[in-house]
Structures are given as structure tokens and as C-alpha cells.
Short mmCIF file of C-alpha atoms in Angstrom, two decimals:
data_model
loop_
_atom_site.label_atom_id
_atom_site.label_comp_id
_atom_site.label_asym_id
_atom_site.label_seq_id
_atom_site.Cartn_x
_atom_site.Cartn_y
_atom_site.Cartn_z
CA MET A 176 18.33 -8.01 3.10
CA LYS A 177 19.60 -4.31 3.58
CA ILE A 178 16.79 -1.47 3.83
CA ASP A 179 17.50 1.75 2.59
CA GLY A 180 16.17 4.14 5.11
CA ASN A 181 16.54 7.53 3.59
CA ILE A 182 13.42 8.74 2.16
CA GLN A 183 14.47 11.57 -0.04
CA LEU A 184 13.76 12.29 -3.27
CA PHE A 185 12.74 8.56 -4.54
CA PRO A 186 12.05 9.17 -8.47
CA LEU A 187 10.22 6.08 -8.75
CA LEU A 188 7.78 7.25 -5.66
CA ARG A 189 6.92 10.28 -7.38
CA VAL A 190 5.88 8.28 -10.38
CA ALA A 191 3.70 5.86 -8.05
CA LEU A 192 1.97 8.72 -6.72
CA ALA A 193 1.11 10.75 -9.92
CA LEU A 194 -0.23 7.28 -11.22
CA ILE A 195 -2.20 6.88 -8.06
CA ALA A 196 -3.49 10.39 -8.32
CA GLY A 197 -4.53 9.76 -12.11
CA ILE A 198 -6.56 6.83 -11.33
CA ALA A 199 -8.18 8.36 -8.20
CA ILE A 200 -9.17 11.09 -10.19
CA GLY A 201 -10.04 9.35 -13.14
CA SER A 202 -12.48 7.32 -10.79
CA TYR A 203 -13.88 10.34 -9.22
CA VAL A 204 -14.47 12.04 -12.54
CA GLY A 205 -16.21 8.89 -14.01
CA ASP A 206 -18.08 9.62 -17.04
CA GLY A 207 -17.85 13.25 -16.82
CA LEU A 208 -14.81 13.14 -19.17
CA PRO A 209 -14.68 10.49 -22.22
CA MET A 210 -11.83 8.07 -22.83
CA HIS A 211 -10.42 10.31 -25.87
CA VAL A 212 -10.02 13.50 -23.78
CA TRP A 213 -7.90 11.67 -21.44
CA PHE A 214 -5.88 10.23 -24.30
CA VAL A 215 -5.39 13.24 -26.21
CA ALA A 216 -4.20 15.19 -23.13
CA LEU A 217 -1.65 12.33 -22.39
CA ILE A 218 -0.08 12.66 -25.74
CA ALA A 219 -0.17 16.78 -25.52
CA SER A 220 1.73 16.42 -22.32
CA LEU A 221 4.20 14.08 -23.71
CA LEU A 222 4.89 16.42 -26.52
CA MET A 223 5.43 18.96 -24.19
CA ALA A 224 7.94 16.90 -22.22
CA LEU A 225 9.78 16.15 -25.50
CA ILE A 226 9.70 19.90 -26.61
CA GLY A 227 11.14 21.23 -23.29
CA TYR A 228 13.93 18.63 -23.23
CA LYS A 229 16.47 21.77 -22.78
CA ARG A 230 14.48 22.77 -19.64
CA TRP A 231 14.68 19.50 -17.29
CA GLN A 232 12.35 21.00 -14.79
CA LEU A 233 9.65 21.60 -17.31
CA GLN A 234 10.34 18.20 -18.31
CA SER A 235 10.07 16.55 -15.13
CA VAL A 236 6.71 18.17 -14.64
CA MET A 237 5.38 17.27 -17.85
CA LEU A 238 6.31 13.58 -17.42
CA LEU A 239 4.56 13.63 -14.08
CA LEU A 240 1.47 15.11 -15.69
CA SER A 241 1.78 12.36 -18.48
CA THR A 242 1.92 9.61 -15.73
CA PHE A 243 -1.22 11.23 -14.05
CA LEU A 244 -2.83 11.49 -17.40
CA LEU A 245 -2.02 7.70 -18.03
CA GLY A 246 -3.56 6.76 -15.02
CA ALA A 247 -6.92 8.65 -15.57
CA TRP A 248 -6.79 6.97 -19.20
CA MET A 249 -6.22 3.58 -18.13
CA LEU A 250 -8.90 3.71 -15.76
CA SER A 251 -11.48 5.11 -18.27
CA VAL A 252 -10.44 2.35 -20.57
CA ARG A 253 -11.05 -0.18 -17.92
CA GLU A 254 -14.34 1.27 -17.18
CA THR A 255 -15.68 1.61 -20.90
CA GLU A 256 -14.79 -2.01 -21.74
CA TYR A 257 -16.83 -3.02 -18.22
CA ARG A 258 -19.69 -1.15 -19.86
CA LYS A 259 -19.75 -3.19 -22.98
CA ASN A 260 -20.83 -6.51 -20.89
CA VAL A 261 -24.23 -7.73 -22.09
CA TYR A 262 -26.20 -9.06 -19.17
CA GLY A 263 -29.46 -10.54 -18.79
CA ASP A 264 -31.07 -14.06 -19.35
CA CYS A 265 -28.91 -16.46 -21.44
CA THR A 266 -27.50 -20.03 -22.38
CA TYR A 267 -23.65 -20.42 -21.74
CA LYS A 268 -20.88 -22.97 -21.80
CA ALA A 269 -18.34 -22.47 -18.74
CA VAL A 270 -15.61 -23.93 -17.26
CA VAL A 271 -15.07 -24.29 -13.37
CA ILE A 272 -12.25 -22.53 -12.61
CA SER A 273 -12.34 -22.64 -8.80
CA ARG A 274 -12.95 -25.56 -6.10
CA PRO A 275 -16.63 -25.64 -5.58
CA VAL A 276 -17.70 -24.86 -1.74
CA VAL A 277 -21.00 -25.66 -0.10
CA ARG A 278 -22.36 -22.36 1.45
CA GLY A 279 -25.75 -22.80 2.99
CA LYS A 280 -28.30 -23.94 0.41
CA VAL A 281 -25.83 -23.15 -2.45
CA LEU A 282 -22.67 -24.16 -4.33
CA GLN A 283 -20.70 -21.17 -5.03
CA CYS A 284 -17.77 -21.70 -7.44
CA ASP A 285 -15.89 -19.39 -10.45
CA LEU A 286 -16.85 -19.75 -13.92
CA LEU A 287 -15.19 -18.78 -17.05
CA VAL A 288 -17.60 -18.57 -19.87
CA ALA A 289 -16.24 -20.59 -23.07
CA SER A 290 -19.43 -19.38 -25.24
CA GLY A 291 -22.23 -17.19 -25.42
CA PRO A 292 -22.49 -13.16 -24.71
CA MET A 293 -19.94 -13.11 -22.12
CA LYS A 294 -17.33 -15.36 -23.82
CA ASN A 295 -13.66 -15.44 -21.76
CA LYS A 296 -15.21 -13.71 -19.18
CA LYS A 297 -15.16 -14.71 -15.50
CA ILE A 298 -18.41 -15.30 -13.37
CA LYS A 299 -19.15 -15.81 -9.50
CA ALA A 300 -21.94 -18.26 -9.41
CA SER A 301 -23.97 -19.68 -7.00
CA ILE A 302 -25.62 -22.96 -7.63
CA LEU A 303 -28.79 -24.09 -5.71
CA ARG A 304 -28.06 -27.67 -4.33
CA ASP A 305 -30.48 -30.47 -5.34
CA THR A 306 -30.85 -32.54 -2.71
CA ILE A 307 -32.19 -35.67 -4.33
CA ASP A 308 -29.82 -36.29 -7.03
CA LYS A 309 -26.94 -34.41 -5.61
CA ARG A 310 -25.64 -33.58 -8.82
CA TYR A 311 -23.57 -30.63 -7.32
CA LEU A 312 -21.23 -33.56 -5.54
CA ARG A 313 -19.78 -34.54 -8.89
CA LEU A 314 -19.08 -30.75 -9.94
CA ALA A 315 -15.04 -30.32 -9.85
CA LEU A 316 -12.33 -27.79 -10.79
CA GLY A 317 -12.15 -28.08 -14.28
CA ASP A 318 -15.31 -29.52 -15.19
CA GLY A 319 -17.10 -28.18 -17.95
CA ILE A 320 -21.14 -27.09 -17.78
CA VAL A 321 -24.18 -25.96 -19.86
CA ALA A 322 -26.18 -23.78 -17.72
CA ARG A 323 -29.12 -21.01 -18.07
CA SER A 324 -29.30 -18.11 -15.80
CA VAL A 325 -29.27 -14.20 -15.34
CA LEU A 326 -25.90 -12.66 -15.52
CA GLU A 327 -26.04 -9.36 -13.36
CA ARG A 328 -23.66 -6.73 -12.79
CA PRO A 329 -21.76 -6.99 -9.38
CA LYS A 330 -23.50 -5.51 -6.58
CA ASN A 331 -23.35 -5.02 -3.26
CA TYR A 332 -25.60 -6.85 -0.46
CA TYR A 333 -24.14 -4.53 2.68
CA THR A 334 -24.60 -0.85 2.66
CA HIS A 335 -23.39 -0.37 6.35
CA SER A 336 -19.63 -1.22 5.59
CA HIS A 337 -17.18 0.58 4.01
CA PHE A 338 -15.94 -2.56 2.03
CA ASP A 339 -17.44 -2.57 -1.17
CA TYR A 340 -18.16 -6.29 -2.59
CA ALA A 341 -19.06 -4.98 -6.03
CA LEU A 342 -15.80 -3.57 -6.57
CA TRP A 343 -13.85 -6.31 -4.99
CA LEU A 344 -15.90 -8.72 -7.57
CA ARG A 345 -14.18 -6.45 -10.29
CA ILE A 346 -10.92 -5.87 -9.09
CA HIS A 347 -10.58 -9.77 -8.68
CA GLY A 348 -11.58 -10.05 -12.68
CA TYR A 349 -15.48 -11.32 -12.25
CA GLU A 350 -17.71 -9.38 -14.61
CA ALA A 351 -20.84 -10.83 -13.67
CA GLN A 352 -22.46 -12.98 -10.74
CA THR A 353 -25.06 -15.31 -10.94
CA PHE A 354 -27.70 -17.62 -9.21
CA VAL A 355 -28.33 -20.88 -11.05
CA TYR A 356 -31.38 -23.07 -10.28
CA TYR A 357 -30.67 -26.88 -9.81
CA THR A 358 -32.36 -27.70 -13.09
CA ASN A 359 -31.08 -25.02 -15.24
CA TRP A 360 -27.64 -26.51 -15.62
CA GLN A 361 -25.45 -29.87 -16.45
CA LYS A 362 -22.21 -31.19 -16.79
CA ALA A 363 -20.78 -31.16 -20.55
CA GLU A 364 -17.62 -31.38 -22.39
CA VAL A 365 -16.21 -27.89 -22.98
CA GLY A 366 -13.27 -27.71 -25.00
CA LEU A 367 -10.30 -25.38 -23.47
CA GLY A 368 -8.92 -24.39 -26.79
CA ASP A 369 -11.27 -21.35 -26.65
CA LEU A 370 -9.59 -20.09 -23.56
CA SER A 371 -6.56 -17.99 -23.71
CA ARG A 372 -3.20 -19.75 -22.99
CA MET A 373 -2.72 -17.70 -19.36
CA GLU A 374 -6.17 -19.10 -18.33
CA ARG A 375 -5.03 -22.66 -19.34
CA ILE A 376 -1.92 -22.02 -17.53
CA ARG A 377 -4.16 -20.80 -14.41
CA LEU A 378 -6.39 -23.55 -14.53
CA LYS A 379 -3.42 -26.22 -14.29
CA ALA A 380 -2.17 -24.55 -11.44
CA ARG A 381 -5.63 -24.60 -9.71
CA GLN A 382 -5.95 -28.18 -10.24
CA PHE A 383 -2.33 -28.89 -8.97
CA ARG A 384 -3.09 -27.01 -5.85
CA ASP A 385 -6.01 -28.99 -5.39
CA ARG A 386 -3.88 -32.16 -5.82
CA LEU A 387 -1.82 -30.70 -3.05
CA MET A 388 -4.61 -29.83 -0.72
CA VAL A 389 -5.63 -33.52 -0.86
CA HIS A 390 -2.28 -34.49 -0.18
CA PHE A 391 -2.17 -32.39 2.79
CA ARG A 392 -5.95 -33.38 3.84
CA ALA A 393 -4.23 -37.23 4.02
CA TYR A 394 -2.12 -35.79 7.15
CA GLY A 395 -5.12 -36.50 9.01
CA LEU A 396 -4.87 -32.84 10.93
CA ALA A 397 -7.67 -31.63 12.81
CA GLU A 398 -10.43 -29.56 10.59
CA GLN A 399 -9.48 -25.94 11.58
CA ASP A 400 -5.58 -26.78 11.72
CA TYR A 401 -6.15 -28.22 8.24
CA ALA A 402 -7.60 -25.13 7.27
CA VAL A 403 -5.09 -22.70 8.53
CA VAL A 404 -2.09 -24.31 7.13
CA ALA A 405 -4.10 -24.62 3.79
CA ALA A 406 -4.64 -20.92 3.79
CA MET A 407 -0.99 -20.19 5.11
CA THR A 408 0.60 -22.29 2.10
CA LEU A 409 -1.50 -22.21 -0.48
CA GLY A 410 -3.62 -19.52 -0.19
CA ASP A 411 -7.12 -21.02 0.32
CA LYS A 412 -9.18 -20.00 3.08
CA SER A 413 -12.37 -21.16 2.20
CA MET A 414 -12.50 -24.05 4.83
CA LEU A 415 -11.80 -21.21 7.52
CA SER A 416 -14.60 -21.00 9.92
CA LYS A 417 -16.12 -17.77 10.38
CA SER A 418 -15.16 -17.70 14.35
CA MET A 419 -11.44 -18.60 13.36
CA LYS A 420 -11.32 -15.69 11.03
CA GLU A 421 -12.61 -13.52 13.59
CA GLU A 422 -10.21 -14.38 16.55
CA TYR A 423 -7.64 -14.08 13.65
CA SER A 424 -8.71 -10.31 13.01
CA LEU A 425 -9.24 -9.35 16.80
CA ALA A 426 -5.69 -10.69 17.68
CA GLY A 427 -4.21 -8.99 15.06
CA ALA A 428 -2.74 -12.14 13.13
CA SER A 429 -5.16 -11.92 10.03
CA HIS A 430 -1.74 -10.85 7.97
CA LEU A 431 -0.79 -14.66 8.92
CA LEU A 432 -3.59 -15.97 6.81
CA ALA A 433 -2.88 -14.07 3.60
CA LEU A 434 0.12 -15.01 1.62
CA SER A 435 2.42 -12.20 1.54
CA GLY A 436 6.29 -10.94 1.98
CA LEU A 437 6.26 -13.24 4.98
CA HIS A 438 5.62 -16.49 3.00
CA LEU A 439 7.38 -15.66 -0.11
CA GLY A 440 10.51 -14.86 2.04
CA ILE A 441 10.37 -17.91 3.47
CA ILE A 442 10.14 -19.83 0.51
CA TYR A 443 12.54 -18.13 -0.91
CA PHE A 444 15.03 -18.53 1.57
CA MET A 445 14.49 -22.19 1.58
CA LEU A 446 14.94 -22.72 -2.08
CA THR A 447 18.20 -20.45 -1.56
CA LEU A 448 19.41 -23.54 1.06
CA LEU A 449 18.57 -26.22 -1.26
CA CYS A 450 20.70 -24.43 -3.52
CA LEU A 451 24.07 -23.65 -1.44
CA GLY A 452 27.15 -24.45 -2.94
CA ASN A 453 25.63 -24.24 -6.34
CA ARG A 454 28.53 -21.98 -8.41
CA HIS A 455 26.25 -21.00 -11.25
CA PHE A 456 24.83 -18.22 -9.12
CA MET A 457 22.81 -16.63 -11.77
CA LEU A 458 20.99 -20.05 -12.81
CA VAL A 459 20.18 -20.63 -9.29
CA GLN A 460 18.44 -17.02 -9.16
CA VAL A 461 16.36 -17.73 -12.08
CA PHE A 462 15.47 -21.33 -11.09
CA ILE A 463 14.15 -19.61 -7.60
CA LEU A 464 12.45 -17.08 -9.62
CA THR A 465 10.38 -19.26 -11.77
CA ALA A 466 9.70 -21.22 -8.66
CA ILE A 467 8.38 -18.53 -6.86
CA TRP A 468 6.12 -17.20 -9.63
CA THR A 469 4.63 -20.58 -10.59
CA TYR A 470 3.68 -20.54 -7.05
CA VAL A 471 2.33 -17.15 -7.14
CA ILE A 472 0.16 -18.30 -10.10
CA MET A 473 -1.00 -21.55 -8.18
CA VAL A 474 -2.07 -19.54 -5.23
CA GLY A 475 -4.23 -17.23 -7.47
CA MET A 476 -2.14 -13.95 -7.80
CA ALA A 477 -3.53 -11.99 -4.77
CA PRO A 478 -2.19 -8.50 -4.65
CA SER A 479 -0.13 -8.94 -1.68
CA VAL A 480 1.67 -11.90 -2.95
CA LEU A 481 2.24 -10.15 -6.25
CA ARG A 482 3.59 -7.65 -4.31
CA SER A 483 6.10 -9.75 -2.65
CA ALA A 484 7.10 -11.61 -5.90
CA ILE A 485 7.92 -8.41 -7.88
CA MET A 486 9.82 -7.05 -4.86
CA LEU A 487 12.00 -10.57 -4.37
CA THR A 488 12.27 -10.49 -8.29
CA VAL A 489 13.93 -7.09 -8.29
CA TYR A 490 16.07 -7.99 -5.07
CA ALA A 491 17.11 -11.01 -7.09
CA PHE A 492 18.62 -8.67 -9.86
CA VAL A 493 20.26 -6.22 -7.72
CA THR A 494 21.70 -8.87 -5.80
CA LEU A 495 23.42 -10.04 -9.22
CA LEU A 496 24.68 -6.72 -9.42
CA ASN A 497 26.05 -6.62 -5.84
CA ARG A 498 23.50 -3.82 -4.83
CA LYS A 499 21.82 -5.25 -1.98
CA ARG A 500 19.53 -2.64 -1.05
CA MET A 501 15.58 -2.81 -0.75
CA SER A 502 13.96 0.93 -0.78
CA VAL A 503 11.22 2.43 -1.46
CA ASN A 504 11.88 2.72 -4.84
CA VAL A 505 11.22 -0.94 -5.01
CA LEU A 506 8.03 -0.77 -3.34
CA ALA A 507 7.11 2.30 -5.69
CA LEU A 508 8.17 -0.04 -8.96
CA ALA A 509 5.96 -2.89 -7.57
CA ALA A 510 3.02 -0.56 -7.26
CA ILE A 511 3.48 0.76 -10.58
CA VAL A 512 3.80 -2.48 -12.49
CA MET A 513 0.43 -3.68 -10.67
CA LEU A 514 -1.48 -0.51 -11.53
CA ILE A 515 -0.28 -0.48 -15.05
CA ALA A 516 -1.80 -4.26 -15.45
CA ASP A 517 -4.82 -3.31 -13.77
CA PRO A 518 -5.71 0.33 -12.13
CA LEU A 519 -8.84 -1.04 -10.34
CA VAL A 520 -6.01 -2.89 -7.99
CA LEU A 521 -5.78 0.63 -6.41
CA TRP A 522 -9.07 -0.19 -4.42
CA ASP A 523 -8.17 -3.45 -3.13
CA VAL A 524 -8.10 -3.66 0.20
CA SER A 525 -5.12 -6.55 0.38
CA PHE A 526 -3.06 -4.10 -1.90
CA GLN A 527 -3.75 -1.03 0.16
CA LEU A 528 -2.72 -2.88 3.49
CA SER A 529 0.38 -4.67 1.74
CA PHE A 530 1.61 -1.84 0.69
CA MET A 531 0.93 0.21 3.57
CA ALA A 532 2.63 -2.25 5.84
CA VAL A 533 5.89 -2.59 3.84
CA MET A 534 5.74 1.34 3.49
CA GLY A 535 5.59 1.62 7.32
CA ILE A 536 8.49 -0.92 7.95
CA LEU A 537 10.76 0.84 5.10
CA VAL A 538 9.80 4.45 6.69
CA PHE A 539 9.79 3.54 10.42
CA TYR A 540 12.09 0.88 11.08
CA PHE A 541 15.34 2.40 11.43
CA PRO A 542 14.32 5.54 13.48
CA LEU A 543 12.62 3.27 16.05
CA TYR A 544 15.13 0.58 16.15
CA HIS A 545 18.02 3.02 16.99
CA LEU A 546 16.06 4.26 19.73
CA VAL A 547 17.78 1.61 21.72
CA LYS A 548 21.61 2.25 22.25
CA ASP A 549 23.90 -0.20 20.18
CA GLN A 550 25.48 -1.11 23.45
CA ILE A 551 22.22 -3.13 24.89
CA LEU A 552 21.43 -4.39 21.34
CA PHE A 553 24.70 -6.31 20.91
CA THR A 554 24.50 -7.79 24.41
CA SER A 555 23.04 -10.61 22.31
CA LYS A 556 21.35 -12.05 19.34
CA ALA A 557 18.33 -12.81 21.31
CA VAL A 558 17.89 -9.21 22.08
CA ARG A 559 18.37 -7.82 18.92
CA TRP A 560 15.95 -10.59 17.34
CA LEU A 561 13.19 -9.52 20.00
CA TRP A 562 13.89 -5.99 19.38
CA GLY A 563 13.81 -6.21 15.69
CA MET A 564 10.49 -8.23 15.94
CA VAL A 565 8.84 -5.44 18.05
CA VAL A 566 10.15 -2.70 15.74
CA VAL A 567 8.80 -4.52 12.52
CA SER A 568 5.58 -5.06 13.98
CA VAL A 569 5.20 -1.30 15.55
CA SER A 570 5.89 0.16 12.15
CA ALA A 571 3.58 -2.24 9.82
CA GLN A 572 0.84 -1.37 12.36
CA LEU A 573 1.51 2.34 11.93
CA GLY A 574 1.44 1.85 8.19
CA THR A 575 -1.90 0.07 8.42
CA ALA A 576 -3.99 0.74 11.73
CA PRO A 577 -6.12 3.45 10.12
CA LEU A 578 -6.87 1.33 7.25
CA VAL A 579 -7.86 -1.61 9.41
CA MET A 580 -9.97 0.61 11.40
CA TYR A 581 -11.71 2.12 8.24
CA TYR A 582 -12.26 -1.29 6.55
CA PHE A 583 -12.85 -3.57 9.18
CA GLY A 584 -13.83 -1.40 12.30
CA ASN A 585 -11.75 -2.84 14.87
CA VAL A 586 -8.26 -2.20 16.81
CA SER A 587 -6.26 -4.84 18.28
CA PHE A 588 -3.69 -3.92 20.88
CA TYR A 589 -1.91 -6.92 21.80
CA PHE A 590 -0.64 -7.04 18.06
CA LEU A 591 3.09 -7.18 19.36
CA LEU A 592 2.26 -9.78 21.58
CA THR A 593 0.44 -11.86 18.94
CA ASN A 594 3.33 -11.45 16.47
CA LEU A 595 5.75 -12.49 18.95
CA PHE A 596 4.04 -15.50 19.36
CA ALA A 597 2.37 -16.28 16.06
CA VAL A 598 5.22 -15.17 13.58
CA PRO A 599 7.58 -18.13 14.88
CA LEU A 600 4.87 -20.49 14.95
CA ALA A 601 3.55 -19.60 11.29
CA THR A 602 7.35 -19.82 10.13
CA ILE A 603 7.58 -23.40 11.61
CA ILE A 604 4.46 -24.39 9.82
CA LEU A 605 5.77 -23.20 6.68
CA TYR A 606 8.96 -25.14 7.13
CA CYS A 607 7.12 -28.31 7.81
CA VAL A 608 4.94 -28.23 4.94
CA PHE A 609 7.99 -28.05 3.15
CA VAL A 610 10.03 -30.75 4.78
CA SER A 611 6.71 -33.17 4.49
CA VAL A 612 6.78 -32.80 0.57
CA LEU A 613 10.57 -33.45 0.33
CA THR A 614 10.27 -36.32 2.96
CA ALA A 615 7.23 -37.93 0.95
CA PRO A 616 9.44 -41.03 -0.06
CA PHE A 617 10.26 -41.44 3.80
CA PRO A 618 6.94 -42.13 5.28
CA ALA A 619 8.50 -42.90 8.73
CA LEU A 620 10.29 -39.40 8.65
CA GLN A 621 7.45 -37.54 7.22
CA SER A 622 5.23 -38.74 10.17
CA ILE A 623 7.51 -37.51 12.56
CA VAL A 624 7.13 -33.95 10.29
CA ILE A 625 3.69 -33.94 10.25
CA ALA A 626 3.15 -34.52 14.09
CA LEU A 627 5.27 -31.42 14.59
CA LEU A 628 3.11 -29.70 11.95
CA SER A 629 -0.30 -30.78 13.79
CA ALA A 630 1.24 -30.07 17.05
CA VAL A 631 2.33 -26.34 16.08
CA ALA A 632 -0.68 -25.47 14.23
CA GLY A 633 -3.09 -26.76 17.06
CA VAL A 634 -1.03 -24.35 19.42
CA LEU A 635 -0.94 -21.50 17.45
CA ASN A 636 -5.02 -21.78 16.58
CA ARG A 637 -5.32 -22.18 20.61
CA GLY A 638 -3.09 -19.44 21.49
CA ILE A 639 -4.74 -17.19 18.79
CA ALA A 640 -8.23 -17.66 20.27
CA VAL A 641 -6.49 -17.06 23.86
CA ILE A 642 -5.31 -13.74 22.95
CA ALA A 643 -8.16 -12.53 21.22
CA SER A 644 -10.22 -13.60 24.40
CA LEU A 645 -8.27 -11.47 26.80
CA PRO A 646 -9.43 -8.38 28.47
CA GLY A 647 -8.61 -5.16 26.23
CA SER A 648 -7.44 -7.02 23.80
CA HIS A 649 -9.28 -5.23 21.01
CA ILE A 650 -12.07 -2.83 20.46
CA SER A 651 -14.77 -3.39 17.76
CA ASN A 652 -17.13 -1.34 15.94
CA VAL A 653 -14.82 1.38 15.55
CA ASN A 654 -16.72 3.96 12.71
CA VAL A 655 -14.28 6.11 10.81
CA ASN A 656 -14.66 7.83 7.36
CA PHE A 657 -11.96 8.64 4.72
CA TYR A 658 -11.35 12.00 5.56
CA GLN A 659 -10.38 10.68 9.44
CA VAL A 660 -8.23 8.19 7.97
CA VAL A 661 -6.52 10.65 5.87
CA LEU A 662 -5.94 12.80 9.31
CA MET A 663 -4.64 10.32 10.90
CA TYR A 664 -1.91 9.45 8.32
CA LEU A 665 -1.27 12.97 8.19
CA LEU A 666 -0.58 12.92 12.15
CA ILE A 667 1.70 9.92 11.57
CA GLY A 668 3.80 11.73 9.12
CA CYS A 669 3.74 15.04 11.70
CA LEU A 670 5.08 12.95 14.13
CA TYR A 671 7.68 11.25 11.88
CA GLY A 672 8.79 14.55 10.88
CA LEU A 673 8.96 15.99 14.42
CA GLY A 674 10.78 13.03 15.81
CA PHE A 675 13.36 13.22 12.63
CA TYR A 676 13.79 17.08 13.14
CA CYS A 677 14.11 16.10 17.15
CA ARG A 678 16.97 13.59 16.51
CA LYS A 679 18.53 15.87 13.81
CA MET A 680 18.69 18.57 16.57
CA VAL A 681 20.25 16.31 19.48
CA ARG A 682 22.93 15.29 16.66
CA SER A 683 24.12 18.63 15.69
CA ALA A 684 24.17 19.75 19.30
CA PRO A 685 27.53 20.63 20.81
CA LYS A 686 28.73 18.09 23.22
CA TYR A 687 30.19 19.27 26.57
#
């Protein structure tokens, strides 16, 4: 995959920035401007763009203004729909659409309401566990229930953090949250016919994921090794302990636990290897992309994995056209598609981190990579691989460090050591899981693969714990505000511009 390092005048980047600005302004204005005002302004700007077709500069400005107004209008529509929800005490039928997980005294799960005032809406439910009959143990993904509880608007529990839990719930499709007393629910037959086709597909995909997790559980891995494997391969982080999450965060390895371009890229590569030698290249690409998107639906369609899937899809199509370049335009296209589908995703932390990491790589990779002379890089493949890993890690860190400080309050100083150690092991884990599924008909061969998987996962977890505990590995409790984050990105941009200018001056200087 080739990366276009020239970032001058990318048209889709300007469109994406206009859309983002519109969503941000629309969120800031809130109820100050009604939905129809944004819509009328959008139509007016589009008409101006049509009228000024002979003046391309005016037309370009009006089209960007239309994109800005589109973002504000979409957000206003989303907020208007949210305000129509009916909350309060009610009885409803619902389908369990996530694997129930025990958290202290409650059983947490996601419910999709099939009847009642919140029909076809997703809610986050906490069900009080009954310690006598223990009916909660028989509740599983796909079961129907009848319940009575108070449906509440999503709300925040912690005010000292920049992380907005209520907004996170809304971004991920939750329209309400509720607490269900153990006597106020019972299992019931709930027909799936009232659910949308997409929801039924998602439910089937999640049930298949649960069967895969049961299959992986049978491998006999240690508890936290299994939890890491499940997070890396199936996107289920519910079994990760708090201490394990903390260690990965402090070591700068949290990105390994969130499905992203690394994971989808490996899957794409493995499927490509399986199809080598097939002359029907277009059919092979269609098959691979179908498999990729099926996997994306199965793991829950998180923003980071959606971004990766969209970029891989575009990459596959430009490959068919013999244009093997991955540029900022492709990243901008992925952002546009996701923001049009749901403007609230702009505020999702994983969306921001994922896009800024890739943006950092696209912008900084080539300037940093060529700081080392070609004579040194071409001494061996190992040198090129090692330097490439260092540059990718630094580039991604430049793109995400301010956001990590803002949302999580920590800075990891050994991120280079972490990536050089953890990324190869994570890659081996993904390959082992893939091969273990393929070798299921051959138990003897599969047991060897599982033994390797168990050993690598154990080494990864212990290594991350050691790095996180090293002196000076991190700074915690960093408190920065929004304006400081903006200033940090401006400083990074200024340093990039200064470096670009100096490099240009050195190249243009006369040689004696």
C-alpha cells in the first residue's frame, strides 16, 4: 500500500473539514436555531452554487458552505428525533442484543425494545441479580423479555472527567438507560419480525460471535490471555480486568485492544494469501470485501473498525483501477461517509483517535522516514522494518497524544518500546487464531497452534505489565483543557511547516 505524502489541496479534505465545522457549530448553537432554518439556508446556498456555475470560485465557496450547512442540519435533525423520545415508568417487551455481563450486584446488557413507547430503540439495562432463583444465569443473547422499569435519558455519573458517558451512549445508539428490579422482568417469546432487517442481521452476527467465543474458550487459555485474544479478534473487551486495561493504557498499547486498521489489514492480507493464484481478481476482491464487512458487522461496527473497512474498500477499488495510492483524500472520504450516516460520531473518542492516528501517519511518515539516509536504510530489510516501525509509531503518537492527554489524562513515554515489542506479538496472535479455525478438522495440528497462541498471549500480557511498571514509563493525572489541545495541535502543525520549509531550503541551496 503506497501512501501519497503530498498533502496540498486535497478536495475531499476540504469537504470533510466543512462538514465537521457544520456539525460542531450545530452542536454549539443547539436549540438556538430550529431545524428548518438550517434546511432553508442549505437550499439557498445550493441554489447560489447552481446560479454561479460560470464563476467557479463562487461556486466552490457556496458548495463548501452547503456542506457546512448540511452538517449543522443533520445534527439538528438528530437532536430533534432524540427529543421525541418518551421516558418514564413503562412496561415493554425487548430482545437481549448483547451478551449479559455480571457487574457487581447487577447484570448488564443491551436491550432492543420490541413494543412500548420506545419501540425499535436500544437501551442500556442494569438488571438486579436475584440471589435465590438466579434467573439471571439463564438470560442469554437473543432471548426475549417482558420488563417494567423507569426509562431515563442517558446521564453522566462522573463530572471530573472530559469523557462524556451520556454522549457516548447516544453515539452508540442508546436512547435510554434503565434499572430493572429482579422481580420486574421475566423471559418471554418476542417475535423478531418487528425488528428491522439490519437489526436482525446484527443479532445473528452477534450470536455467531458468541459461538466463536465459546469455541475460543475451549482452547483452555488463561483468563486474561483469553480476554486479550477475544478483544483483539472479536472486539469483546467485557472480560478484560480493570488492571489489565490500565496496564495497556499506561504502556501505550490500548490501540491493540481496539479493532482498527492493524487488525483488518492483517485479515485482508490473510484472505489475499488464501486466494493467491486465482485469475478472477475482481471476484476475489468482492469476496474479500464481503468477508471484511461481515466481520465488521459481527464485531459491532465500532468507529475505528468502520473507518478501516471503508478505507480498505476504497483501496480495493483503486487497486482494480491500477491506482495504488492511499492518501488523505481516502481518509477524508471515510470520515464523510461516517459523519453523514451519524453526525454524532464526530464526538466519539475512538473515532477521533482512529482518524488522528491515520492522519498523523499520512502527514508525518515520509518526512520522518527520510531523515535517515537511503544508504543506511538499504543495508538490510531488518533496518528498514525497524525504522519503519519507529516512524509509524512516532507519527501516530503525534496525531493522538493531545487527545489521549485530554480524555485519559496520561502520557506514555515508552510507546516505541511497547510497539516494537507488542505489535509483532499481536500480529502472531491474529495469525494463530485464523490458523486455529482453519485447522479445526485436524486436532493434533490445532493443538500445536493453540499452544503457540497461549504462549504468545501470555508473553504479551506479561511484557505489557513490565513496561507499564518501569520507572518513568508514564505520567498520570495530566489535566489539559480543550483550548490547550488546540494549541498543541497548532504547535505540531507549526513544527511540521517549519521542518517542511527547512527541508525545501536545504534542497534548493547551491551545492559546492
